[in-house]
mmCIF file of C-alpha atoms in Angstrom:
data_model
loop_
_atom_site.group_PDB
_atom_site.id
_atom_site.type_symbol
_atom_site.label_atom_id
_atom_site.label_comp_id
_atom_site.label_asym_id
_atom_site.label_seq_id
_atom_site.Cartn_x
_atom_site.Cartn_y
_atom_site.Cartn_z
ATOM 1 C CA ASP K 1 -6.317 4.812 -17.151
ATOM 2 C CA VAL K 2 -4.575 2.233 -15.011
ATOM 3 C CA LYS K 3 -6.741 -0.354 -13.383
ATOM 4 C CA VAL K 4 -6.514 -3.062 -10.751
ATOM 5 C CA THR K 5 -9.693 -5.018 -10.133
ATOM 6 C CA GLN K 6 -10.590 -7.528 -7.440
ATOM 7 C CA SER K 7 -13.230 -10.193 -7.823
ATOM 8 C CA SER K 8 -15.412 -9.189 -4.867
ATOM 9 C CA ARG K 9 -15.890 -6.128 -2.670
ATOM 10 C CA TYR K 10 -17.502 -8.103 0.134
ATOM 11 C CA LEU K 11 -17.279 -11.787 0.948
ATOM 12 C CA VAL K 12 -18.630 -13.874 3.799
ATOM 13 C CA LYS K 13 -17.249 -17.380 4.320
ATOM 14 C CA ARG K 14 -17.452 -20.044 6.973
ATOM 15 C CA THR K 15 -14.564 -21.343 9.058
ATOM 16 C CA GLY K 16 -12.752 -24.132 7.230
ATOM 17 C CA GLU K 17 -13.833 -23.108 3.740
ATOM 18 C CA LYS K 18 -11.291 -22.661 0.957
ATOM 19 C CA VAL K 19 -11.400 -19.073 -0.251
ATOM 20 C CA PHE K 20 -10.117 -17.617 -3.517
ATOM 21 C CA LEU K 21 -9.483 -13.902 -3.968
ATOM 22 C CA GLU K 22 -8.726 -12.832 -7.515
ATOM 23 C CA CYS K 23 -6.859 -9.766 -8.706
ATOM 24 C CA VAL K 24 -6.410 -8.595 -12.285
ATOM 25 C CA GLN K 25 -4.368 -5.656 -13.595
ATOM 26 C CA ASP K 26 -4.377 -4.233 -17.090
ATOM 27 C CA MET K 27 -1.097 -2.299 -16.970
ATOM 28 C CA ASP K 28 1.277 -5.081 -18.016
ATOM 29 C CA HIS K 29 2.995 -4.809 -14.627
ATOM 30 C CA GLU K 30 5.547 -7.421 -13.669
ATOM 31 C CA ASN K 31 5.019 -7.188 -9.925
ATOM 32 C CA MET K 32 1.889 -7.911 -7.944
ATOM 33 C CA PHE K 33 1.196 -7.911 -4.211
ATOM 34 C CA TRP K 34 -1.377 -9.072 -1.695
ATOM 35 C CA TYR K 35 -1.833 -7.152 1.561
ATOM 36 C CA ARG K 36 -4.212 -7.329 4.431
ATOM 37 C CA GLN K 37 -5.205 -4.214 6.300
ATOM 38 C CA ASP K 38 -6.376 -4.226 9.897
ATOM 39 C CA PRO K 39 -7.091 -1.317 12.262
ATOM 40 C CA GLY K 40 -3.975 -0.300 14.162
ATOM 41 C CA LEU K 41 -1.750 -2.633 12.144
ATOM 42 C CA GLY K 42 -1.673 -0.907 8.785
ATOM 43 C CA LEU K 43 -0.928 -2.678 5.520
ATOM 44 C CA ARG K 44 0.891 -5.969 5.950
ATOM 45 C CA LEU K 45 2.352 -7.860 3.017
ATOM 46 C CA ILE K 46 1.185 -11.457 2.631
ATOM 47 C CA TYR K 47 2.817 -12.513 -0.646
ATOM 48 C CA PHE K 48 4.203 -10.892 -3.730
ATOM 49 C CA SER K 49 5.165 -11.991 -7.222
ATOM 50 C CA TYR K 50 7.683 -10.389 -9.552
ATOM 51 C CA ASP K 51 7.032 -12.626 -12.518
ATOM 52 C CA VAL K 52 4.676 -15.271 -13.822
ATOM 53 C CA LYS K 53 4.868 -18.435 -11.707
ATOM 54 C CA MET K 54 7.194 -16.680 -9.248
ATOM 55 C CA LYS K 55 6.173 -15.919 -5.678
ATOM 56 C CA GLU K 56 7.829 -14.632 -2.543
ATOM 57 C CA LYS K 57 6.598 -14.697 1.027
ATOM 58 C CA GLY K 58 5.853 -11.388 2.647
ATOM 59 C CA ASP K 59 5.651 -10.665 6.342
ATOM 60 C CA ILE K 60 2.581 -12.769 7.195
ATOM 61 C CA PRO K 61 2.264 -15.697 4.736
ATOM 62 C CA GLU K 62 0.997 -18.283 7.216
ATOM 63 C CA GLY K 63 -2.415 -19.640 6.283
ATOM 64 C CA TYR K 64 -2.229 -18.263 2.739
ATOM 65 C CA SER K 65 -0.967 -19.356 -0.645
ATOM 66 C CA VAL K 66 -0.870 -17.627 -4.026
ATOM 67 C CA SER K 67 -0.967 -18.441 -7.706
ATOM 68 C CA ARG K 68 0.276 -16.479 -10.698
ATOM 69 C CA GLU K 69 -0.294 -18.391 -13.905
ATOM 70 C CA LYS K 70 -0.684 -15.311 -16.099
ATOM 71 C CA LYS K 71 1.012 -11.936 -15.903
ATOM 72 C CA GLU K 72 -2.194 -10.000 -15.345
ATOM 73 C CA ARG K 73 -3.704 -12.225 -12.657
ATOM 74 C CA PHE K 74 -2.623 -12.890 -9.070
ATOM 75 C CA SER K 75 -4.758 -15.058 -6.822
ATOM 76 C CA LEU K 76 -4.727 -15.296 -3.034
ATOM 77 C CA ILE K 77 -5.917 -18.571 -1.529
ATOM 78 C CA LEU K 78 -6.990 -19.201 2.036
ATOM 79 C CA GLU K 79 -6.665 -22.966 2.309
ATOM 80 C CA SER K 80 -8.882 -23.259 5.372
ATOM 81 C CA ALA K 81 -10.386 -19.948 6.414
ATOM 82 C CA SER K 82 -10.269 -18.985 10.068
ATOM 83 C CA THR K 83 -11.924 -16.147 11.970
ATOM 84 C CA ASN K 84 -8.570 -14.373 12.438
ATOM 85 C CA GLN K 85 -8.401 -13.980 8.671
ATOM 86 C CA THR K 86 -11.359 -11.621 8.746
ATOM 87 C CA SER K 87 -9.848 -8.489 7.226
ATOM 88 C CA MET K 88 -9.651 -6.115 4.277
ATOM 89 C CA TYR K 89 -7.537 -7.628 1.507
ATOM 90 C CA LEU K 90 -5.855 -5.312 -0.972
ATOM 91 C CA CYS K 91 -4.112 -6.240 -4.179
ATOM 92 C CA ALA K 92 -1.536 -3.974 -5.820
ATOM 93 C CA SER K 93 0.738 -3.955 -8.838
ATOM 94 C CA THR K 94 3.778 -2.035 -10.010
ATOM 95 C CA THR K 95 6.429 -1.989 -12.653
ATOM 96 C CA THR K 96 10.148 -1.592 -12.161
ATOM 97 C CA GLU K 97 10.910 -0.643 -15.739
ATOM 98 C CA THR K 98 12.947 2.520 -15.494
ATOM 99 C CA SER K 99 11.067 4.223 -18.307
ATOM 100 C CA ARG K 100 7.739 3.998 -16.539
ATOM 101 C CA GLY K 101 7.858 6.544 -13.755
ATOM 102 C CA PHE K 102 8.181 6.224 -10.024
ATOM 103 C CA TYR K 103 7.069 2.619 -9.868
ATOM 104 C CA GLU K 104 4.330 3.490 -7.429
ATOM 105 C CA GLN K 105 1.995 0.703 -6.475
ATOM 106 C CA TYR K 106 -1.526 0.823 -7.866
ATOM 107 C CA PHE K 107 -4.151 -0.669 -5.620
ATOM 108 C CA GLY K 108 -7.380 -2.486 -6.261
ATOM 109 C CA PRO K 109 -10.588 -1.492 -4.416
ATOM 110 C CA GLY K 110 -10.155 -4.179 -1.776
ATOM 111 C CA THR K 111 -12.156 -7.188 -0.636
ATOM 112 C CA ARG K 112 -13.644 -7.122 2.821
ATOM 113 C CA LEU K 113 -13.662 -10.745 3.931
ATOM 114 C CA THR K 114 -15.630 -11.915 6.944
ATOM 115 C CA VAL K 115 -15.072 -15.447 8.230
ATOM 116 C CA THR K 116 -17.767 -16.690 10.572
ATOM 117 C CA GLY X 1 14.733 -4.427 11.794
ATOM 118 C CA GLN X 2 12.378 -2.506 9.559
ATOM 119 C CA ASN X 3 10.310 0.175 11.217
ATOM 120 C CA ILE X 4 8.197 3.076 10.035
ATOM 121 C CA ASP X 5 6.549 5.395 12.532
ATOM 122 C CA GLN X 6 3.854 7.987 12.037
ATOM 123 C CA PRO X 7 1.264 9.479 14.389
ATOM 124 C CA THR X 8 -1.960 7.510 14.670
ATOM 125 C CA GLU X 9 -4.350 10.449 14.534
ATOM 126 C CA MET X 10 -4.357 14.161 13.821
ATOM 127 C CA THR X 11 -7.054 16.806 13.772
ATOM 128 C CA ALA X 12 -6.950 20.103 11.900
ATOM 129 C CA THR X 13 -9.277 22.893 10.857
ATOM 130 C CA GLU X 14 -10.558 23.585 7.375
ATOM 131 C CA GLY X 15 -8.332 26.120 5.623
ATOM 132 C CA ALA X 16 -5.364 25.455 7.887
ATOM 133 C CA ILE X 17 -2.016 23.738 7.238
ATOM 134 C CA VAL X 18 -1.109 20.346 8.688
ATOM 135 C CA GLN X 19 2.174 18.448 8.713
ATOM 136 C CA ILE X 20 2.221 14.657 9.034
ATOM 137 C CA ASN X 21 5.578 13.236 10.058
ATOM 138 C CA CYS X 22 7.110 9.892 9.248
ATOM 139 C CA THR X 23 10.350 8.392 10.542
ATOM 140 C CA TYR X 24 11.863 5.224 9.193
ATOM 141 C CA GLN X 25 14.574 2.694 9.934
ATOM 142 C CA THR X 26 15.112 0.252 7.084
ATOM 143 C CA SER X 27 17.971 -1.909 5.911
ATOM 144 C CA GLY X 28 18.148 0.049 2.671
ATOM 145 C CA PHE X 29 16.465 3.001 1.036
ATOM 146 C CA ASN X 30 15.267 3.483 -2.506
ATOM 147 C CA GLY X 31 12.456 5.960 -2.165
ATOM 148 C CA LEU X 32 9.646 7.082 0.127
ATOM 149 C CA PHE X 33 6.000 7.243 -0.881
ATOM 150 C CA TRP X 34 2.927 8.916 0.543
ATOM 151 C CA TYR X 35 -0.521 7.508 -0.131
ATOM 152 C CA GLN X 36 -3.973 8.806 0.706
ATOM 153 C CA GLN X 37 -6.732 6.403 1.667
ATOM 154 C CA HIS X 38 -10.345 7.425 2.191
ATOM 155 C CA ALA X 39 -12.464 5.166 4.377
ATOM 156 C CA GLY X 40 -13.481 2.011 2.529
ATOM 157 C CA GLU X 41 -11.402 2.843 -0.526
ATOM 158 C CA ALA X 42 -8.050 1.841 -1.986
ATOM 159 C CA PRO X 43 -4.897 3.844 -1.250
ATOM 160 C CA THR X 44 -3.993 6.315 -3.987
ATOM 161 C CA PHE X 45 -0.516 7.632 -4.722
ATOM 162 C CA LEU X 46 0.270 11.182 -3.564
ATOM 163 C CA SER X 47 4.019 11.713 -3.744
ATOM 164 C CA TYR X 48 7.450 10.194 -4.094
ATOM 165 C CA ASN X 49 10.815 11.348 -2.693
ATOM 166 C CA VAL X 50 14.151 9.707 -3.320
ATOM 167 C CA LEU X 51 16.481 12.697 -2.907
ATOM 168 C CA ASP X 52 16.639 15.102 0.020
ATOM 169 C CA GLY X 53 14.429 18.122 -0.196
ATOM 170 C CA LEU X 54 10.908 19.250 -0.854
ATOM 171 C CA GLU X 55 8.613 18.068 -3.635
ATOM 172 C CA GLU X 56 5.571 20.259 -4.221
ATOM 173 C CA LYS X 57 2.404 19.235 -5.995
ATOM 174 C CA GLY X 58 -0.433 21.691 -5.657
ATOM 175 C CA ARG X 59 -1.698 21.854 -2.079
ATOM 176 C CA PHE X 60 0.441 18.867 -1.089
ATOM 177 C CA SER X 61 4.201 18.875 -0.473
ATOM 178 C CA SER X 62 6.491 16.122 0.747
ATOM 179 C CA PHE X 63 9.914 16.496 2.321
ATOM 180 C CA LEU X 64 12.711 13.981 2.798
ATOM 181 C CA SER X 65 15.891 13.918 4.872
ATOM 182 C CA ARG X 66 17.722 10.638 4.261
ATOM 183 C CA SER X 67 20.382 11.321 6.891
ATOM 184 C CA LYS X 68 17.685 11.687 9.551
ATOM 185 C CA GLY X 69 15.400 8.946 8.254
ATOM 186 C CA TYR X 70 12.597 11.480 8.218
ATOM 187 C CA SER X 71 9.848 12.681 5.929
ATOM 188 C CA TYR X 72 6.778 14.819 6.235
ATOM 189 C CA LEU X 73 3.670 15.436 4.187
ATOM 190 C CA LEU X 74 2.401 19.015 4.242
ATOM 191 C CA LEU X 75 -1.197 19.740 3.361
ATOM 192 C CA LYS X 76 -2.151 23.370 2.806
ATOM 193 C CA GLU X 77 -5.558 25.049 2.604
ATOM 194 C CA LEU X 78 -7.186 22.024 4.126
ATOM 195 C CA GLN X 79 -10.531 20.936 2.773
ATOM 196 C CA MET X 80 -13.107 18.613 4.309
ATOM 197 C CA LYS X 81 -12.371 16.051 1.581
ATOM 198 C CA ASP X 82 -8.797 15.787 2.904
ATOM 199 C CA SER X 83 -10.157 13.798 5.848
ATOM 200 C CA ALA X 84 -8.518 10.431 5.206
ATOM 201 C CA SER X 85 -5.735 8.137 6.304
ATOM 202 C CA TYR X 86 -2.242 9.051 5.065
ATOM 203 C CA LEU X 87 0.202 6.195 4.620
ATOM 204 C CA CYS X 88 3.977 6.551 4.585
ATOM 205 C CA ALA X 89 5.841 3.744 2.780
ATOM 206 C CA VAL X 90 9.513 3.036 2.094
ATOM 207 C CA ARG X 91 10.994 1.005 -0.726
ATOM 208 C CA ASP X 92 13.848 -1.019 0.663
ATOM 209 C CA PHE X 93 16.639 -1.143 -1.918
ATOM 210 C CA TYR X 94 17.383 -4.749 -1.184
ATOM 211 C CA ASN X 95 13.933 -6.057 -1.934
ATOM 212 C CA GLN X 96 12.743 -7.225 -5.289
ATOM 213 C CA GLY X 97 9.773 -6.171 -7.264
ATOM 214 C CA GLY X 98 9.184 -2.699 -5.865
ATOM 215 C CA LYS X 99 8.120 -4.053 -2.505
ATOM 216 C CA LEU X 100 7.092 -1.367 -0.004
ATOM 217 C CA ILE X 101 7.127 -1.268 3.768
ATOM 218 C CA PHE X 102 4.131 0.663 5.110
ATOM 219 C CA GLY X 103 3.639 2.602 8.299
ATOM 220 C CA GLN X 104 0.394 2.204 10.218
ATOM 221 C CA GLY X 105 -1.110 5.321 8.681
ATOM 222 C CA THR X 106 -2.202 8.659 10.151
ATOM 223 C CA GLU X 107 -5.939 9.284 10.385
ATOM 224 C CA LEU X 108 -6.521 12.965 9.630
ATOM 225 C CA SER X 109 -9.796 14.583 10.588
ATOM 226 C CA VAL X 110 -10.545 17.994 9.118
ATOM 227 C CA LYS X 111 -13.121 19.972 11.090
ATOM 228 C CA PRO X 112 -15.118 23.007 9.922
#
């Protein structure tokens, strides 16, 4: 069974703290994504990675950075957390190998981050 | 620009049929996905359309018209557990890595 895990379900941090959100997938997927989800705004892409050590900015990368040192792990970093980064953060992965189906994205359970 | 529109909320009755529409305008097209997301949980894959027509999977069907930039998700024999948010997403051909563009989601409430 495919699996994407995230390091925390709930996290509370203070303004100005450096925050690390970890995501691990066990499906040998090349591509991994970080989204944030806010009411009325839907899922918005922060960053994605299509290979180890590769990263691409999504639609809202400001205030975030990412790291992908190993294929299975994709980390989202909030360099200096702010209250407007309070949100649900979702990680996802997919493959684009033609032999492996529709290439749908598989999502982790999400991390609800509150910045006070 | 990239734009995906779907209704914000819908209400339907248990046992009934409901159709959730999605229209899209994207720079390219390489498939449309529907996801279901229960409150507080991760989105889960429901269906995929890349060619025009209807794809049926049990109580759920999804339709695509590429010329109209239009899709719908049809849910039959509604059950209370179908109360969830339904997300429409398009894969833009020109993006790398299977990147998806998501609509805002449609919150479906199923009432007894």
